Short mmCIF file of C-alpha atoms in Angstrom, two decimals:
data_model
loop_
_atom_site.label_atom_id
_atom_site.label_comp_id
_atom_site.label_asym_id
_atom_site.label_seq_id
_atom_site.Cartn_x
_atom_site.Cartn_y
_atom_site.Cartn_z
CA MET A 1 0.00 0.00 0.00
CA LYS A 2 2.81 2.42 0.89
CA ILE A 3 4.61 1.64 -2.38
CA ASN A 4 1.40 2.30 -4.32
CA ARG A 5 0.96 5.63 -2.54
CA VAL A 6 4.49 6.66 -3.48
CA ARG A 7 3.92 5.57 -7.07
CA GLN A 8 0.65 7.48 -7.34
CA ASN A 9 2.02 10.71 -5.85
CA VAL A 10 5.77 10.91 -6.48
CA LEU A 11 5.82 9.61 -10.05
CA PRO A 12 3.40 12.27 -11.36
CA LEU A 13 5.44 15.04 -9.74
CA VAL A 14 8.67 13.72 -11.24
CA THR A 15 6.86 13.53 -14.57
CA ALA A 16 5.70 17.13 -14.21
CA MET A 17 9.23 18.33 -13.47
CA ILE A 18 10.64 16.56 -16.54
CA TRP A 19 7.85 17.79 -18.82
CA GLY A 20 8.10 21.33 -17.48
CA THR A 21 11.84 21.64 -18.09
CA ALA A 22 11.39 19.94 -21.48
CA PHE A 23 9.44 22.97 -22.71
CA VAL A 24 12.74 24.87 -22.71
CA ALA A 25 14.48 22.15 -24.73
CA GLN A 26 11.57 22.03 -27.17
CA SER A 27 11.66 25.81 -27.58
CA VAL A 28 15.36 25.71 -28.41
CA ALA A 29 14.94 22.84 -30.88
CA ALA A 30 12.07 24.66 -32.62
CA LYS A 31 14.60 27.20 -33.91
CA TYR A 32 16.42 24.55 -35.93
CA MET A 33 13.83 22.01 -37.15
CA GLY A 34 10.18 21.56 -37.99
CA PRO A 35 7.74 19.92 -35.58
CA PHE A 36 7.50 16.63 -37.50
CA THR A 37 11.28 16.32 -37.72
CA PHE A 38 11.69 17.04 -34.02
CA ASN A 39 8.94 14.63 -33.00
CA THR A 40 10.36 11.90 -35.21
CA ALA A 41 13.75 12.29 -33.56
CA ARG A 42 12.35 12.28 -30.02
CA ALA A 43 10.08 9.31 -30.77
CA VAL A 44 12.90 7.22 -32.25
CA ILE A 45 15.11 7.91 -29.25
CA ALA A 46 12.28 7.11 -26.83
CA PHE A 47 11.37 3.89 -28.67
CA LEU A 48 14.97 2.61 -28.68
CA PHE A 49 15.38 3.55 -25.02
CA LEU A 50 12.19 1.72 -24.02
CA LEU A 51 12.96 -1.27 -26.25
CA GLY A 52 16.28 -1.64 -24.47
CA LEU A 53 14.54 -1.28 -21.11
CA CYS A 54 12.07 -4.03 -22.03
CA GLY A 55 14.97 -6.28 -23.02
CA LEU A 56 16.83 -5.62 -19.76
CA ARG A 57 13.71 -6.35 -17.70
CA ALA A 58 13.15 -9.64 -19.53
CA ALA A 59 16.80 -10.68 -19.12
CA TRP A 60 16.80 -9.79 -15.41
CA ARG A 61 13.66 -11.83 -14.75
CA ARG A 62 15.06 -14.81 -16.66
CA ARG A 63 18.24 -14.61 -14.60
CA LYS A 64 16.19 -14.58 -11.40
CA GLY A 65 14.19 -17.54 -12.62
CA GLY A 66 10.94 -15.62 -12.64
CA ALA A 67 8.21 -15.62 -15.24
CA PRO A 68 8.50 -12.98 -17.97
CA VAL A 69 6.50 -9.80 -17.52
CA SER A 70 3.11 -10.21 -19.10
CA ALA A 71 2.26 -7.44 -21.53
CA GLY A 72 -1.39 -8.44 -21.62
CA SER A 73 -3.04 -9.64 -24.77
CA ARG A 74 -1.35 -8.71 -28.01
CA ARG A 75 -4.60 -7.24 -29.23
CA ASP A 76 -4.91 -4.88 -26.26
CA LEU A 77 -1.25 -3.92 -26.50
CA LEU A 78 -1.47 -3.19 -30.22
CA LEU A 79 -4.77 -1.33 -29.97
CA GLY A 80 -3.62 0.62 -26.92
CA GLY A 81 -0.32 1.53 -28.57
CA LEU A 82 -2.09 2.68 -31.74
CA CYS A 83 -4.61 4.83 -29.86
CA CYS A 84 -2.07 6.31 -27.41
CA GLY A 85 0.50 6.84 -30.16
CA ALA A 86 -1.96 8.57 -32.48
CA ALA A 87 -3.21 10.91 -29.73
CA LEU A 88 0.32 11.67 -28.58
CA SER A 89 1.52 12.32 -32.15
CA VAL A 90 -1.17 14.91 -32.82
CA ALA A 91 -0.75 16.55 -29.39
CA SER A 92 3.04 16.72 -29.72
CA PHE A 93 2.81 18.22 -33.21
CA PHE A 94 0.56 21.10 -32.13
CA GLN A 95 2.62 21.69 -28.99
CA GLN A 96 5.89 21.83 -30.90
CA LYS A 97 4.34 23.99 -33.63
CA GLY A 98 3.11 26.40 -30.98
CA LEU A 99 6.52 26.64 -29.33
CA GLU A 100 7.91 28.14 -32.52
CA THR A 101 6.20 31.43 -31.63
CA THR A 102 5.14 31.27 -27.97
CA THR A 103 7.15 31.07 -24.75
CA PRO A 104 7.74 27.90 -22.68
CA GLY A 105 5.91 29.41 -19.71
CA LYS A 106 2.76 30.29 -21.63
CA ALA A 107 2.82 26.95 -23.44
CA GLY A 108 3.08 25.13 -20.11
CA PHE A 109 0.05 26.86 -18.61
CA ILE A 110 -2.09 26.49 -21.73
CA THR A 111 -1.19 22.80 -22.01
CA ALA A 112 -2.23 22.33 -18.37
CA LEU A 113 -5.78 23.14 -19.41
CA TYR A 114 -6.20 19.38 -19.87
CA ILE A 115 -6.75 19.15 -16.12
CA VAL A 116 -10.11 20.90 -16.64
CA LEU A 117 -10.85 19.17 -19.93
CA VAL A 118 -10.43 15.65 -18.51
CA PRO A 119 -13.43 15.97 -16.16
CA LEU A 120 -15.44 17.82 -18.81
CA ALA A 121 -14.85 14.94 -21.20
CA GLY A 122 -16.93 12.91 -18.79
CA LEU A 123 -20.02 14.73 -20.00
CA ALA A 124 -19.67 13.03 -23.36
CA LEU A 125 -19.15 9.72 -21.55
CA GLY A 126 -22.29 10.10 -19.44
CA LYS A 127 -20.45 11.03 -16.23
CA LYS A 128 -21.65 13.62 -13.74
CA VAL A 129 -19.60 16.77 -13.31
CA PRO A 130 -19.53 18.61 -9.93
CA ARG A 131 -20.76 22.20 -9.87
CA ALA A 132 -17.43 23.52 -8.65
CA LEU A 133 -15.87 22.43 -11.93
CA TRP A 134 -17.89 25.00 -13.84
CA LEU A 135 -16.29 27.74 -11.76
CA GLY A 136 -12.94 26.19 -12.67
CA VAL A 137 -13.88 26.34 -16.35
CA ALA A 138 -14.79 30.01 -16.01
CA LEU A 139 -11.45 30.77 -14.33
CA ALA A 140 -9.60 28.80 -17.01
CA VAL A 141 -11.32 30.75 -19.78
CA ALA A 142 -10.49 34.04 -18.05
CA GLY A 143 -6.90 32.88 -17.61
CA LEU A 144 -6.60 31.92 -21.25
CA TYR A 145 -7.95 35.33 -22.24
CA CYS A 146 -5.28 37.10 -20.18
CA LEU A 147 -2.56 34.78 -21.48
CA CYS A 148 -3.41 34.62 -25.16
CA VAL A 149 -5.66 37.45 -26.33
CA THR A 150 -3.84 40.68 -27.15
CA GLU A 151 -5.17 44.20 -26.62
CA GLU A 152 -6.28 44.15 -30.27
CA LEU A 153 -8.53 41.16 -29.39
CA THR A 154 -6.45 38.73 -31.43
CA ILE A 155 -4.84 35.44 -30.43
CA THR A 156 -1.42 34.40 -31.70
CA LYS A 157 -1.05 31.28 -33.82
CA GLY A 158 1.38 29.78 -31.31
CA ASP A 159 -1.06 30.06 -28.43
CA LEU A 160 -3.86 28.62 -30.57
CA TYR A 161 -1.72 25.62 -31.55
CA VAL A 162 -0.93 24.88 -27.90
CA LEU A 163 -4.62 25.22 -27.01
CA VAL A 164 -5.44 22.51 -29.58
CA CYS A 165 -2.62 20.47 -28.05
CA ALA A 166 -4.38 20.60 -24.65
CA PHE A 167 -7.48 18.98 -26.14
CA CYS A 168 -5.34 16.26 -27.74
CA PHE A 169 -3.53 15.54 -24.47
CA THR A 170 -6.94 15.16 -22.82
CA ALA A 171 -7.69 12.35 -25.26
CA GLN A 172 -4.28 10.78 -24.62
CA ILE A 173 -4.80 10.75 -20.84
CA LEU A 174 -8.22 9.13 -21.19
CA VAL A 175 -6.90 6.50 -23.60
CA VAL A 176 -3.99 5.69 -21.28
CA ASP A 177 -6.47 5.32 -18.41
CA HIS A 178 -8.46 2.81 -20.46
CA PHE A 179 -5.52 0.57 -21.38
CA THR A 180 -3.07 0.95 -18.49
CA ASN A 181 -4.66 -1.79 -16.38
CA LYS A 182 -4.83 -4.21 -19.32
CA VAL A 183 -1.20 -4.27 -20.48
CA ASP A 184 2.32 -3.74 -19.17
CA GLY A 185 3.06 -0.01 -18.85
CA VAL A 186 6.58 -0.05 -20.32
CA ALA A 187 5.48 -2.20 -23.26
CA LEU A 188 2.53 0.12 -23.92
CA SER A 189 4.81 3.16 -23.88
CA CYS A 190 7.24 1.41 -26.24
CA VAL A 191 4.51 0.66 -28.80
CA GLN A 192 3.13 4.18 -28.34
CA PHE A 193 6.41 5.72 -29.46
CA LEU A 194 6.80 3.27 -32.32
CA VAL A 195 3.45 4.50 -33.65
CA MET A 196 4.50 8.11 -33.08
CA THR A 197 7.74 7.47 -34.99
CA VAL A 198 5.86 6.18 -38.04
CA LEU A 199 3.25 8.95 -38.06
CA SER A 200 5.76 11.77 -37.47
CA ALA A 201 8.19 10.38 -40.06
CA ALA A 202 5.42 10.57 -42.66
CA GLY A 203 4.98 14.28 -41.95
CA MET A 204 8.73 14.85 -41.81
CA LEU A 205 8.94 14.16 -45.56
CA ALA A 206 7.37 17.57 -46.17
CA GLU A 207 9.90 19.43 -43.98
CA THR A 208 13.45 20.61 -44.56
CA LEU A 209 15.98 18.70 -42.48
CA PRO A 210 18.20 20.79 -40.15
CA PRO A 211 21.81 21.28 -41.30
CA LEU A 212 24.36 18.87 -39.78
CA ALA A 213 26.68 21.80 -39.16
CA LEU A 214 24.33 22.97 -36.41
CA LEU A 215 24.07 19.51 -34.80
CA PRO A 216 25.84 20.61 -31.58
CA GLU A 217 23.18 23.30 -31.12
CA TYR A 218 20.15 21.02 -31.18
CA LEU A 219 21.48 17.56 -30.27
CA GLY A 220 21.29 18.20 -26.52
CA PRO A 221 17.63 19.36 -26.52
CA VAL A 222 16.60 16.47 -28.78
CA LEU A 223 18.32 13.89 -26.56
CA TYR A 224 16.83 15.38 -23.40
CA VAL A 225 13.30 15.36 -24.77
CA GLY A 226 13.76 11.95 -26.39
CA VAL A 227 15.16 10.13 -23.36
CA PHE A 228 13.69 11.97 -20.40
CA SER A 229 10.52 13.77 -21.52
CA SER A 230 9.45 10.96 -23.87
CA GLY A 231 11.06 7.69 -22.80
CA VAL A 232 11.07 8.26 -19.04
CA ALA A 233 8.25 10.71 -18.31
CA TYR A 234 5.53 9.18 -20.49
CA THR A 235 6.34 5.76 -19.04
CA LEU A 236 6.09 7.20 -15.53
CA GLN A 237 2.70 8.65 -16.51
CA ILE A 238 1.44 5.22 -17.52
CA LEU A 239 2.81 3.59 -14.36
CA ALA A 240 1.34 6.35 -12.18
CA GLN A 241 -2.13 6.00 -13.71
CA LYS A 242 -2.23 2.25 -13.07
CA ASP A 243 -4.93 1.58 -10.45
CA SER A 244 -5.04 5.32 -9.74
CA ASN A 245 -7.55 8.12 -10.11
CA PRO A 246 -6.66 9.75 -13.46
CA ALA A 247 -8.12 13.07 -12.27
CA VAL A 248 -5.80 13.20 -9.25
CA VAL A 249 -2.78 12.02 -11.24
CA SER A 250 -3.45 14.59 -13.96
CA LEU A 251 -3.67 17.31 -11.29
CA LEU A 252 -0.17 16.45 -10.08
CA MET A 253 1.15 16.22 -13.64
CA SER A 254 -0.32 19.63 -14.45
CA MET A 255 2.31 21.15 -12.18
CA GLU A 256 4.46 21.01 -15.30
CA SER A 257 3.11 24.49 -16.00
CA LEU A 258 4.92 25.91 -12.97
CA PHE A 259 8.12 24.06 -13.81
CA ALA A 260 7.89 25.35 -17.39
CA ALA A 261 7.51 28.97 -16.27
CA VAL A 262 10.39 28.71 -13.79
CA ALA A 263 12.66 26.88 -16.24
CA GLY A 264 11.90 29.39 -19.01
CA ALA A 265 12.76 32.30 -16.71
CA LEU A 266 15.95 30.74 -15.31
CA ILE A 267 17.37 29.21 -18.49
CA LEU A 268 16.05 31.36 -21.34
CA GLY A 269 15.40 34.56 -19.42
CA THR A 270 11.81 34.77 -20.70
CA ARG A 271 9.48 37.11 -18.87
CA MET A 272 5.72 37.63 -18.96
CA THR A 273 3.67 40.80 -18.61
CA GLY A 274 1.57 41.47 -15.53
CA ARG A 275 -1.53 40.50 -17.47
CA GLU A 276 0.02 37.18 -18.47
CA TYR A 277 1.02 36.46 -14.87
CA LEU A 278 -2.59 37.13 -13.88
CA GLY A 279 -3.65 34.62 -16.53
CA CYS A 280 -1.24 32.05 -15.07
CA ALA A 281 -2.67 32.62 -11.59
CA LEU A 282 -6.25 32.21 -12.82
CA MET A 283 -5.40 29.01 -14.67
CA LEU A 284 -3.56 27.63 -11.65
CA ALA A 285 -6.64 28.36 -9.53
CA ALA A 286 -8.79 26.57 -12.12
CA VAL A 287 -6.46 23.57 -12.06
CA VAL A 288 -6.67 23.24 -8.28
CA LEU A 289 -10.39 23.94 -8.09
CA ALA A 290 -11.14 21.31 -10.72
CA GLN A 291 -9.81 18.58 -8.42
CA LEU A 292 -10.82 19.76 -4.96
CA PRO A 293 -12.56 16.92 -3.07
CA ARG A 294 -16.13 17.34 -1.91
CA PRO A 295 -16.66 18.19 1.78
CA LEU A 296 -16.59 15.31 4.22
CA GLY A 297 -19.97 13.79 4.85
CA ARG A 298 -21.27 14.65 1.41
CA LYS A 299 -22.01 11.54 -0.57
CA THR A 300 -20.41 11.40 -4.00
CA ALA A 301 -22.16 9.92 -6.97
CA GLU A 302 -20.49 7.01 -8.69
CA GLY A 303 -18.73 7.84 -11.91
CA THR A 304 -18.13 11.53 -11.19
CA PHE A 305 -15.15 13.32 -12.73
CA GLY A 306 -12.95 15.85 -11.01
CA ASN A 307 -13.71 15.20 -7.35
CA GLY A 308 -11.32 12.50 -6.29
CA GLN A 309 -13.47 9.58 -7.42
CA GLU A 310 -12.51 6.95 -9.94
CA VAL A 311 -13.36 7.70 -13.53
#
């Protein structure tokens, strides 16, 4: 029980820290290559890393005389990998495209909107949504307005791309929640990035490859995102969501927005206006409010999103 508690609370926070700092690496890489090229590189690195990890796990268990790790049925693993990989490919494309023109801090907070969208997605699935969530939605909309809409009442393309990315990550979280208890988490993540490699490579054919002369400039960011943000963090996400409340786990993972803002300020020296900081505060309040538990003694309906109950 104690190990499960650590897994369900520590792993999402570690994931958030890796994802948050990865926004800086992604922003740097966006200066040298297109989104499909970058996502192909990160996906290949993540796939090879996870494939090696799967091999090491199998060899270690054979040496100990234990049974090999079951990856669940091949059908579930293949279907889960296809669905997770497709959702992740689309989400990563829009996020990387947005980072070409927006800052890591803003991108982190807009991406974190998935914490509100996950419970709202329950409406389409026939789930009940607590009233407090609607206040969270209102705060999130106000926060997005302060973050993205200029004084001329226009929204930048970069912010709009990242907003679409938040909707795609909502789908990815829900798909992971559906398959994570059916198959091995590391195997699912491995297949997920294999699918992302194929889909991103198809789009990469339409982009210009970055010059090899500038390899030292973008190799570090690509490796960091490929190994840590993709290979490690997305696997930790899957392991954290196993037998856990996806709403609570997504709340902890949404702290990536804070890590992104801090990392952007410390590493890249990016700064926001007072209005944008207000937008960050409103979105952070929406994130927390969306997952506040109901008061003690108040009975919770089964199948409710966003209040600490299982989805």
